[in-house]
Amino acid sequence: MSINSAMRSGVTGLAAQSSRMAAISDNISNANTVGYKRTGVQFSTLVTRQSGSGSYSAGGVIANARMEISKQGLIQAASATTDLAIAGGGFFVVSNKPGVMGEATFGLTRAGSFRTDAEGFLVNTAGQYLQGWPIAADGSVGSVSRESFADLRPVNLAGSTAAGQPTTYLNFTGNVPADSTGPGAPTVPFKTSVEYYTPLGKSDRLFLEWQPSTTPNTWTINITDSTGTSFGSVDVEFNDSGAYAGSPATYSNIVAGIPGFNFDPATGRATLEIPNGTTPQTITIDFGAPNSFSGVTQFAGDYDPRIHKDGAAVGILSRVEVSEDGILYGVYDNGSRRALWQIPLADVPNPDGLIAEDGNVFSLSGASGSARLVDANSGAVGAIAGGALEGSNVDIATELTDLIETQRAYSTNAKIVQTADEMLEVTTQLKR
Amino acid sequence: MSMQLALASALNNLRANTAQTSVISKNIESAGVEHYVRKDMSTVTRFVAGVNLGIEVIISRNVDERLIRDVRQESSVVSSLDAKARALSGYIEVIGQPQDERSVASMVSNLRISLQTLLDRPGEQVVQRNAVKAADDLAATIKRMYAESRQVQSDADEQIRTKVDLVNSNLKRIEQLNKQITAGKAAGRDISDLQDERDRLTDQIAEQIGITTYQRGNGELVILARGGATLLDSNANTLVFTPFGSITTSDGTDLTLSPATGMTSGAIAGLMEVRDSIMTSFQNQLDQLASGLIRAFEAADGTIGAPPADTGLFTDAGLAFNPANIQGLGERIRVNPSVRPEDGGDLWRISAGMHATDPVPGGDTTQVMAFLNAFDTVQAYDPASGLPTSATLQSYATSLVTLQQTVRTEIESQNDARMVTYENLRQTRLNRDGVNIDDELQKMFFIQQSYAASATMLTSVKELMDILTSI
């Protein structure tokens, strides 16, 4: 009988609307959960085979809940630099324990509110450990598998707290006074010391002596160590006219004080080998190529040396920064920066097919397809934004509207059941 | 989602406004504090991957390094001149003007006048006593000038020591500040107050010793002496001072070897010049004056026989003039004991000659006449002293006082001239970097408006949500 089927249909409608109601309530309660993806409920018809054209049998409705995983949430500014958001597609790979594949369960997430824990691991609010590839001293991650999670390691900052960098390069810029050369030149050289860092992070000094010559515009540069032992010396003549006036013209008369001293007159670079270890420390001092203003100049004026150098004393990790392409840099209190970890993003063919787990984690399923690890900001995956978080993609206004809609639909469905019931009652009262 | 965005950005703006308010209140609080540099705020939109994340307040401390360099350079020069002028003023008080009663020039002419009186009454004891006293006074004045110059030297030396200590403690402090600034910059903290403090300490160093500075990319400041010696490069290279000697850096660079490559300005350089050059040349001049007096009266004394020369009216600490031993003569000059009753001598020798055995018979003025003639004899002096190479006693003494006075007045007029330039530069720096309360209040007014607008934004969104929930 059609009335019965109408009643059944009304009941499926009630069931479907209550599913939607449940989804809306989850959405609203997680409206402020970082990385939450809203669940949308869509309906589809249930149709029963009709016995004939004279009667209609109602089928009802069925609810389909679907997570809108691929829909981007709002990116909001956050205070910590380890708060990471993904602008675009892709997921962070996380594990429930600080271990490698096999020891821990891996999952994907977009909830990037990471903090360092007591052991130096980066853990998000749901207790998930961020996974990445360590960057070796040469700046590369080596060959890693991008098709599986096998080479991923939990990101740990504990081993990177102190770092020193030996000095390898000094650039001497600034001015030497032209009017000090020529007859009556001072017999005492202009002497400047500069600190450099040894491979152990210790600081030592080099002396650069500029002896003006009685020949105009000619100087002798003598490089000595802190005890006065000369590494070597070189004469430099400066251009006194023309387009290059003031820049070095020629380097000549190269004298090596101790072995390992080299001077390239074409580039104006001295190479020293400082015997402070089994392997001597090599430092290049750049005075500027002839006829260029990249290094030292000689104009009438003050002796005004400026020495720029690389290297740093041992520093303590003061904070970390994550670049858009997913490189985690350590910034040390001596001002140096070092790339420590690469954080890849996982790309799946069908993100909406992922299975949601506790703690904003998604796991792979047959529907999602297998994950591929891609460098952030390349290919299909988005950029990583440090100091930002991805909010939920729930819109309260939409949810409230849906709520009203659901409420109305629910009471309408109930009315169907009630009306069908009343109709059946009329039928039963046909006989007294 | 748009309403949440509206809430988030209104909140962000409120936060930014609060940050700006704190900066402005700090500026107003420190208005008029020297070395406080006004903090400026700029607001920038923060974009992450093309998404606008609202505004961010960046606090900047905006100084003109060129201007600061000029101020420091000028302050070094002014402090150097000022230190010299101060050090000299005490000495100049003692020597007086040439026409002053107490000046050495007046003393020379006093001696001449008393000898002239003696010419009339060579045998009279009172007149003899006066002449010997005039000679005594002259010797004492030279000695006093010499002693004063020594005093100036040791005062200068003491001051150099204090100033070297100040430079060293500032260098150490800046070494610490450099580390804090580098670390703070790396950590993204506000380092502007540390930079203020570092600039203040660097200014103090610049007053003591001429410096040039530059900054490295990580925010650390490198300080060099003007001759190029490194004073601070990561680690402080402190100054090592040897009393009455040189100043070297702790890595062994001597700052006092050559004026071109060592220190050129600053109070320390000025005091070094007073100690090692000005006072030494003054002493040299006094030595020459003393040697002139001794030589003149030895030559005029008829009782001294053929060489070896014997002592005259003035002696080198009781001995005859020795050309090999001129240095320090100004300190050793004494009137011959044989003419001083205090030393067991006899007054009458002023009329008879230092080695006379008996007083001259009454009315014999040969020796007194010879002494008087000594004043008109032109003698040769060492050209190194900077005074005339040949002069009479009187003119030598006068030019000595005049020249030493001139040294002081020249330094003072230079100081006055440079002071004007320095004050101008300093004022420019204050105007540029200091706080203008009007500007700050005007900024505050804008912030107030912006804060109110954001707050209104919050209320409006709340009302919208209320409407939605009450449907």
Coordinates of C-alpha atoms in Angstrom, one line a residue, chain A residues 1-431:
Chain A
M1 CA 0.0 0.0 0.0
S2 CA 1.3 3.4 -1.0
I3 CA 0.5 5.0 2.4
N4 CA 2.8 2.5 4.1
S5 CA 5.5 3.3 1.7
A6 CA 4.9 7.0 2.3
M7 CA 5.3 6.5 6.0
R8 CA 8.6 4.5 5.4
S9 CA 9.8 7.3 3.2
G10 CA 9.1 9.8 5.9
V11 CA 11.1 7.7 8.3
T12 CA 14.1 7.6 5.9
G13 CA 13.8 11.3 5.6
L14 CA 13.9 11.7 9.4
A15 CA 17.0 9.4 9.5
A16 CA 18.7 11.4 6.7
Q17 CA 18.0 14.8 8.4
S18 CA 19.3 13.5 11.7
S19 CA 22.5 12.5 10.0
R20 CA 22.8 15.9 8.6
M21 CA 22.0 17.4 12.0
A22 CA 24.9 15.4 13.5
A23 CA 27.2 16.5 10.7
I24 CA 26.3 20.2 11.3
S25 CA 26.8 19.8 15.0
D26 CA 30.3 18.4 14.4
N27 CA 31.1 21.2 12.0
I28 CA 29.9 23.9 14.5
S29 CA 31.8 22.3 17.4
N30 CA 35.0 22.2 15.3
A31 CA 34.6 25.6 13.8
N32 CA 37.7 26.7 15.6
T33 CA 39.7 23.5 15.3
V34 CA 43.0 24.1 13.3
G35 CA 43.0 22.0 10.2
Y36 CA 39.4 20.7 10.6
K37 CA 37.7 19.9 7.3
R38 CA 33.9 20.2 7.4
T39 CA 31.6 17.3 6.6
G40 CA 28.9 18.0 4.1
V41 CA 25.8 15.9 3.9
Q42 CA 24.2 15.3 0.5
F43 CA 21.1 13.3 -0.1
S44 CA 20.2 10.8 -2.8
T45 CA 16.9 9.2 -3.7
L46 CA 15.9 5.6 -2.9
V47 CA 13.5 4.3 -5.5
T48 CA 11.4 1.1 -5.3
R49 CA 10.2 -0.7 -8.3
Q50 CA 6.7 0.3 -9.2
S51 CA 4.2 -2.5 -9.6
G52 CA 2.2 -0.7 -12.2
S53 CA 1.3 2.7 -13.4
G54 CA -1.8 2.8 -11.2
S55 CA 0.0 2.9 -7.9
Y56 CA 3.1 4.7 -6.6
S57 CA 5.4 3.3 -3.9
A58 CA 7.6 5.9 -2.1
G59 CA 11.2 4.9 -1.7
G60 CA 12.7 7.6 0.5
V61 CA 16.0 9.2 0.8
I62 CA 19.5 8.3 1.9
A63 CA 22.1 10.6 3.4
N64 CA 25.7 10.7 2.1
A65 CA 28.2 12.3 4.4
R66 CA 31.3 13.6 2.6
M67 CA 34.3 15.4 4.1
E68 CA 35.4 18.4 2.1
I69 CA 39.1 17.8 2.6
S70 CA 40.3 19.6 -0.4
K71 CA 38.6 22.8 0.5
Q72 CA 41.1 25.3 1.8
G73 CA 40.5 26.8 5.2
L74 CA 41.3 30.4 6.1
I75 CA 44.9 31.0 6.7
Q76 CA 45.3 33.1 9.9
A77 CA 48.4 34.7 11.3
A78 CA 49.8 32.9 14.4
S79 CA 52.5 33.9 16.8
A80 CA 55.0 31.0 16.7
T81 CA 57.3 30.4 13.7
T82 CA 56.7 26.7 14.1
D83 CA 53.0 27.3 13.4
L84 CA 52.7 26.1 9.8
A85 CA 49.9 26.4 7.3
I86 CA 49.7 25.0 3.8
A87 CA 48.5 27.4 1.2
G88 CA 47.3 25.1 -1.5
G89 CA 47.1 21.3 -1.8
G90 CA 49.1 18.7 0.1
F91 CA 49.5 17.4 3.7
F92 CA 52.1 17.3 6.4
V93 CA 53.2 13.7 7.1
V94 CA 53.0 13.0 10.8
S95 CA 53.3 10.0 13.0
N96 CA 51.7 9.1 16.3
K97 CA 55.0 8.3 17.9
P98 CA 58.5 9.7 17.3
G99 CA 59.7 6.8 15.2
V100 CA 60.3 5.7 11.7
M101 CA 58.0 3.7 9.4
G102 CA 57.1 0.4 11.0
E103 CA 57.5 1.7 14.5
A104 CA 54.8 4.3 14.3
T105 CA 51.6 4.9 12.4
F106 CA 51.9 7.5 9.7
G107 CA 49.1 9.8 8.7
L108 CA 48.5 13.0 6.9
T109 CA 47.3 16.3 8.4
R110 CA 46.9 19.9 7.7
A111 CA 46.8 20.9 11.4
G112 CA 50.3 22.6 11.6
S113 CA 50.4 24.0 15.1
F114 CA 53.7 22.4 15.9
R115 CA 55.8 23.0 19.1
T116 CA 59.0 21.5 20.3
D117 CA 58.6 19.0 23.0
A118 CA 61.1 18.2 25.8
E119 CA 63.1 15.9 23.5
G120 CA 63.2 18.4 20.7
F121 CA 60.6 16.9 18.5
L122 CA 58.0 19.1 16.7
V123 CA 54.6 17.9 17.9
N124 CA 51.2 19.4 17.1
T125 CA 48.3 19.9 19.5
A126 CA 46.9 16.5 18.6
G127 CA 50.2 14.9 19.7
Q128 CA 51.3 14.0 16.1
Y129 CA 55.1 14.2 15.3
L130 CA 56.1 16.1 12.2
Q131 CA 58.2 14.1 9.7
G132 CA 60.8 15.4 7.4
W133 CA 64.2 14.7 5.8
P134 CA 67.4 15.8 7.6
I135 CA 69.6 18.1 5.6
A136 CA 73.2 17.1 5.6
A137 CA 76.1 19.6 6.1
D138 CA 76.5 19.9 2.3
G139 CA 73.0 21.3 2.1
S140 CA 71.3 18.3 0.4
V141 CA 68.9 15.7 1.6
G142 CA 70.6 13.0 -0.4
S143 CA 68.6 10.4 -2.3
V144 CA 65.3 9.8 -0.5
S145 CA 62.3 7.8 -1.5
R146 CA 59.5 10.0 -2.6
E147 CA 57.0 7.2 -3.1
S148 CA 57.0 5.9 0.4
F149 CA 57.5 7.2 4.0
A150 CA 60.5 5.0 4.5
D151 CA 63.2 7.7 4.6
L152 CA 61.2 10.2 6.7
R153 CA 62.5 10.9 10.2
P154 CA 60.7 12.7 13.0
V155 CA 61.9 16.4 12.9
N156 CA 64.1 16.9 15.9
L157 CA 65.9 20.1 16.8
A158 CA 67.8 18.8 19.9
G159 CA 70.9 17.9 17.9
S160 CA 71.2 21.3 16.3
T161 CA 71.4 23.5 19.3
A162 CA 75.0 24.7 18.8
A163 CA 76.8 25.4 15.6
G164 CA 80.0 27.3 14.6
Q165 CA 81.2 28.1 11.2
P166 CA 84.9 28.5 10.3
T167 CA 85.8 31.6 8.4
T168 CA 86.7 31.0 4.8
Y169 CA 86.4 34.3 3.1
L170 CA 87.3 37.9 4.0
N171 CA 86.5 40.8 1.8
F172 CA 88.6 43.9 2.3
T173 CA 86.8 47.0 1.1
G174 CA 87.2 50.6 2.1
N175 CA 89.8 53.1 1.4
V176 CA 93.6 53.6 1.9
P177 CA 94.7 57.2 1.9
A178 CA 96.3 58.2 -1.4
D179 CA 98.1 61.2 0.1
S180 CA 100.1 58.9 2.4
T181 CA 102.1 57.5 -0.4
G182 CA 104.9 59.2 -2.3
P183 CA 107.9 61.2 -0.8
G184 CA 107.5 61.6 3.0
A185 CA 105.3 58.5 3.3
P186 CA 105.0 57.3 7.0
T187 CA 107.4 54.6 7.9
V188 CA 105.0 52.9 10.1
P189 CA 102.3 50.8 8.3
F190 CA 98.6 51.2 8.8
K191 CA 97.7 48.1 10.7
T192 CA 94.3 46.5 11.1
S193 CA 93.5 43.3 12.7
V194 CA 90.5 41.1 11.9
E195 CA 89.1 38.2 13.8
Y196 CA 88.4 34.9 12.1
Y197 CA 86.9 31.7 13.4
T198 CA 88.7 28.4 13.4
P199 CA 86.8 25.2 12.6
L200 CA 86.3 24.7 16.3
G201 CA 84.6 28.1 16.6
K202 CA 87.5 29.7 18.4
S203 CA 88.4 33.2 17.4
D204 CA 91.9 34.2 16.3
R205 CA 93.3 37.3 14.7
L206 CA 95.0 38.2 11.4
F207 CA 96.8 41.4 10.8
L208 CA 96.8 43.4 7.6
E209 CA 99.6 45.9 7.3
W210 CA 99.4 48.6 4.6
Q211 CA 102.8 50.1 4.2
P212 CA 102.7 53.2 2.0
S213 CA 105.6 53.4 -0.4
T214 CA 107.6 56.5 -1.4
T215 CA 106.6 55.7 -5.0
P216 CA 103.2 57.4 -5.3
N217 CA 100.1 55.2 -5.2
T218 CA 102.0 52.1 -4.3
W219 CA 101.5 50.1 -1.2
T220 CA 102.9 46.8 0.2
I221 CA 100.3 44.6 1.9
N222 CA 101.7 42.3 4.5
I223 CA 99.5 39.7 6.1
T224 CA 100.7 38.4 9.4
D225 CA 99.3 36.2 12.2
S226 CA 98.8 37.3 15.8
T227 CA 102.5 36.6 16.6
G228 CA 103.8 38.7 13.7
T229 CA 104.8 35.8 11.4
S230 CA 104.2 36.9 7.9
F231 CA 102.0 34.7 5.7
G232 CA 103.1 36.7 2.7
S233 CA 103.1 40.1 1.1
V234 CA 102.2 41.7 -2.2
D235 CA 102.7 45.1 -3.7
V236 CA 99.7 46.9 -5.1
E237 CA 99.7 49.9 -7.4
F238 CA 96.6 51.9 -7.7
N239 CA 95.3 53.7 -10.9
D240 CA 96.0 57.4 -10.6
S241 CA 93.8 58.5 -13.5
G242 CA 91.3 57.3 -16.1
A243 CA 88.0 55.7 -15.7
Y244 CA 89.4 53.3 -13.0
A245 CA 91.1 56.0 -11.0
G246 CA 91.3 54.8 -7.4
S247 CA 91.0 51.1 -8.1
P248 CA 93.9 48.7 -7.9
A249 CA 95.9 48.6 -11.2
T250 CA 98.4 45.8 -10.7
Y251 CA 99.5 43.4 -8.0
S252 CA 103.1 42.4 -8.1
N253 CA 106.1 41.2 -6.1
I254 CA 104.3 38.3 -4.4
V255 CA 106.4 37.0 -1.5
A256 CA 105.2 33.9 0.3
G257 CA 106.1 34.0 4.0
I258 CA 105.0 30.5 4.9
P259 CA 104.0 27.7 2.5
G260 CA 100.5 27.7 1.3
F261 CA 100.3 31.4 0.6
N262 CA 99.1 32.2 -2.9
F263 CA 98.1 35.4 -4.5
D264 CA 96.2 35.6 -7.8
P265 CA 97.1 39.0 -9.4
A266 CA 94.2 38.6 -11.8
T267 CA 91.5 38.5 -9.1
G268 CA 93.3 40.2 -6.3
R269 CA 92.7 37.2 -4.0
A270 CA 95.2 36.0 -1.4
T271 CA 94.8 32.4 -0.2
L272 CA 96.3 31.5 3.2
E273 CA 96.7 28.2 4.8
I274 CA 96.6 28.6 8.5
P275 CA 98.3 25.6 10.2
N276 CA 95.9 25.3 13.1
G277 CA 94.9 21.7 12.7
T278 CA 95.7 18.5 10.9
T279 CA 94.1 20.0 7.8
P280 CA 95.1 23.7 7.6
Q281 CA 92.3 26.2 7.5
T282 CA 92.1 27.9 4.2
I283 CA 91.1 31.6 4.1
T284 CA 90.7 33.7 1.0
I285 CA 91.2 37.4 1.4
D286 CA 89.7 39.4 -1.4
F287 CA 91.2 42.8 -2.1
G288 CA 89.4 43.3 -5.4
A289 CA 90.4 42.6 -8.9
P290 CA 92.5 45.1 -10.8
N291 CA 90.4 47.9 -12.4
S292 CA 87.3 47.1 -10.3
F293 CA 85.8 48.8 -7.4
S294 CA 84.7 45.6 -5.7
G295 CA 87.5 45.8 -3.1
V296 CA 89.9 48.3 -1.7
T297 CA 90.2 51.8 -3.2
Q298 CA 92.8 54.5 -2.9
F299 CA 91.5 58.0 -2.8
A300 CA 92.7 61.0 -0.9
G301 CA 90.9 60.6 2.4
D302 CA 91.1 58.6 5.6
Y303 CA 92.3 55.2 6.1
D304 CA 88.9 53.6 6.4
P305 CA 89.1 49.8 6.2
R306 CA 86.0 47.6 6.1
I307 CA 86.4 43.9 6.3
H308 CA 83.4 41.7 5.7
K309 CA 83.7 38.0 6.5
D310 CA 81.8 34.8 6.8
G311 CA 82.0 32.4 9.7
A312 CA 80.6 32.7 13.1
A313 CA 81.5 31.8 16.7
V314 CA 79.6 28.9 18.3
G315 CA 76.0 30.0 18.6
I316 CA 72.9 28.6 20.3
L317 CA 69.8 27.9 18.3
S318 CA 67.5 30.8 19.0
R319 CA 64.6 30.1 16.7
V320 CA 63.6 28.2 13.6
E321 CA 62.1 29.5 10.4
V322 CA 60.3 27.6 7.7
S323 CA 60.6 28.8 4.1
E324 CA 57.8 28.5 1.6
D325 CA 59.5 25.6 0.0
G326 CA 59.5 23.7 3.2
I327 CA 63.1 24.1 4.4
L328 CA 63.4 24.5 8.1
Y329 CA 66.2 26.8 9.0
G330 CA 67.8 27.2 12.4
V331 CA 68.6 30.8 13.3
Y332 CA 71.5 31.0 15.8
D333 CA 72.2 33.8 18.3
N334 CA 75.4 34.5 16.5
G335 CA 73.3 35.6 13.5
S336 CA 74.0 32.6 11.3
R337 CA 71.3 30.5 9.6
R338 CA 71.5 26.9 8.7
A339 CA 69.1 24.7 6.8
L340 CA 68.3 21.8 9.1
W341 CA 65.3 19.9 7.8
Q342 CA 63.3 19.6 4.6
I343 CA 59.6 19.1 5.3
P344 CA 58.0 17.5 2.2
L345 CA 54.2 17.6 1.6
A346 CA 52.2 14.5 0.7
D347 CA 50.1 14.7 -2.4
V348 CA 47.3 12.2 -3.0
P349 CA 45.3 11.9 -6.2
N350 CA 42.0 12.2 -4.4
P351 CA 42.2 14.0 -1.1
D352 CA 38.5 13.8 -0.5
G353 CA 38.9 10.0 -0.4
L354 CA 41.1 10.1 2.7
I355 CA 39.7 8.5 5.9
A356 CA 39.4 10.9 8.8
E357 CA 40.9 9.7 12.1
D358 CA 41.2 11.3 15.6
G359 CA 43.3 14.4 15.9
N360 CA 42.8 15.9 12.5
V361 CA 44.7 13.1 10.9
F362 CA 43.7 11.4 7.6
S363 CA 44.8 8.0 6.6
L364 CA 45.2 6.7 3.1
S365 CA 42.5 4.6 1.6
G366 CA 41.8 2.9 -1.7
A367 CA 39.7 5.8 -2.7
S368 CA 42.4 8.4 -2.0
G369 CA 45.1 6.7 -3.9
S370 CA 48.7 6.4 -2.7
A371 CA 50.7 9.4 -1.4
R372 CA 53.7 10.9 -3.1
L373 CA 56.2 13.2 -1.3
V374 CA 56.7 16.5 -3.0
D375 CA 58.8 19.6 -2.1
A376 CA 56.5 22.3 -0.9
N377 CA 55.6 25.1 -3.4
S378 CA 56.2 22.9 -6.4
G379 CA 53.9 20.8 -8.6
A380 CA 50.4 20.2 -7.2
V381 CA 51.2 21.1 -3.6
G382 CA 51.0 24.5 -2.1
A383 CA 53.5 26.6 -0.2
I384 CA 54.2 26.3 3.5
A385 CA 53.5 29.5 5.5
G386 CA 55.5 29.8 8.7
G387 CA 53.8 31.8 11.5
A388 CA 50.4 31.0 10.2
L389 CA 47.7 28.4 10.8
E390 CA 45.0 27.0 8.6
G391 CA 41.7 27.5 10.3
S392 CA 38.8 25.1 9.8
N393 CA 36.9 25.5 6.5
V394 CA 33.6 25.7 8.4
D395 CA 31.5 28.8 7.7
I396 CA 29.2 29.4 10.7
A397 CA 26.6 31.3 8.7
T398 CA 26.3 28.4 6.2
E399 CA 26.0 25.9 9.1
L400 CA 23.3 27.9 10.8
T401 CA 21.4 28.2 7.6
D402 CA 21.8 24.5 7.1
L403 CA 20.6 24.0 10.6
I404 CA 17.4 25.9 9.9
E405 CA 16.9 24.0 6.7
T406 CA 17.4 20.7 8.5
Q407 CA 15.0 21.6 11.3
R408 CA 12.3 22.5 8.8
A409 CA 13.0 19.4 6.7
Y410 CA 12.9 17.2 9.9
S411 CA 9.5 18.6 11.0
T412 CA 8.1 18.2 7.4
N413 CA 9.2 14.6 7.4
A414 CA 7.6 14.1 10.7
K415 CA 4.5 15.6 9.3
I416 CA 4.5 13.0 6.5
V417 CA 4.6 10.2 9.1
Q418 CA 1.9 11.8 11.2
T419 CA -0.4 12.4 8.2
A420 CA 0.1 8.9 6.9
D421 CA -0.7 7.6 10.4
E422 CA -3.9 9.7 10.5
M423 CA -4.9 8.5 7.0
L424 CA -4.4 4.8 8.2
E425 CA -6.5 5.6 11.2
V426 CA -9.3 6.8 8.9
T427 CA -8.9 3.6 7.0
T428 CA -9.2 1.5 10.2
Q429 CA -12.3 3.4 11.2
L430 CA -14.2 2.4 8.0
K431 CA -15.7 -0.5 10.0

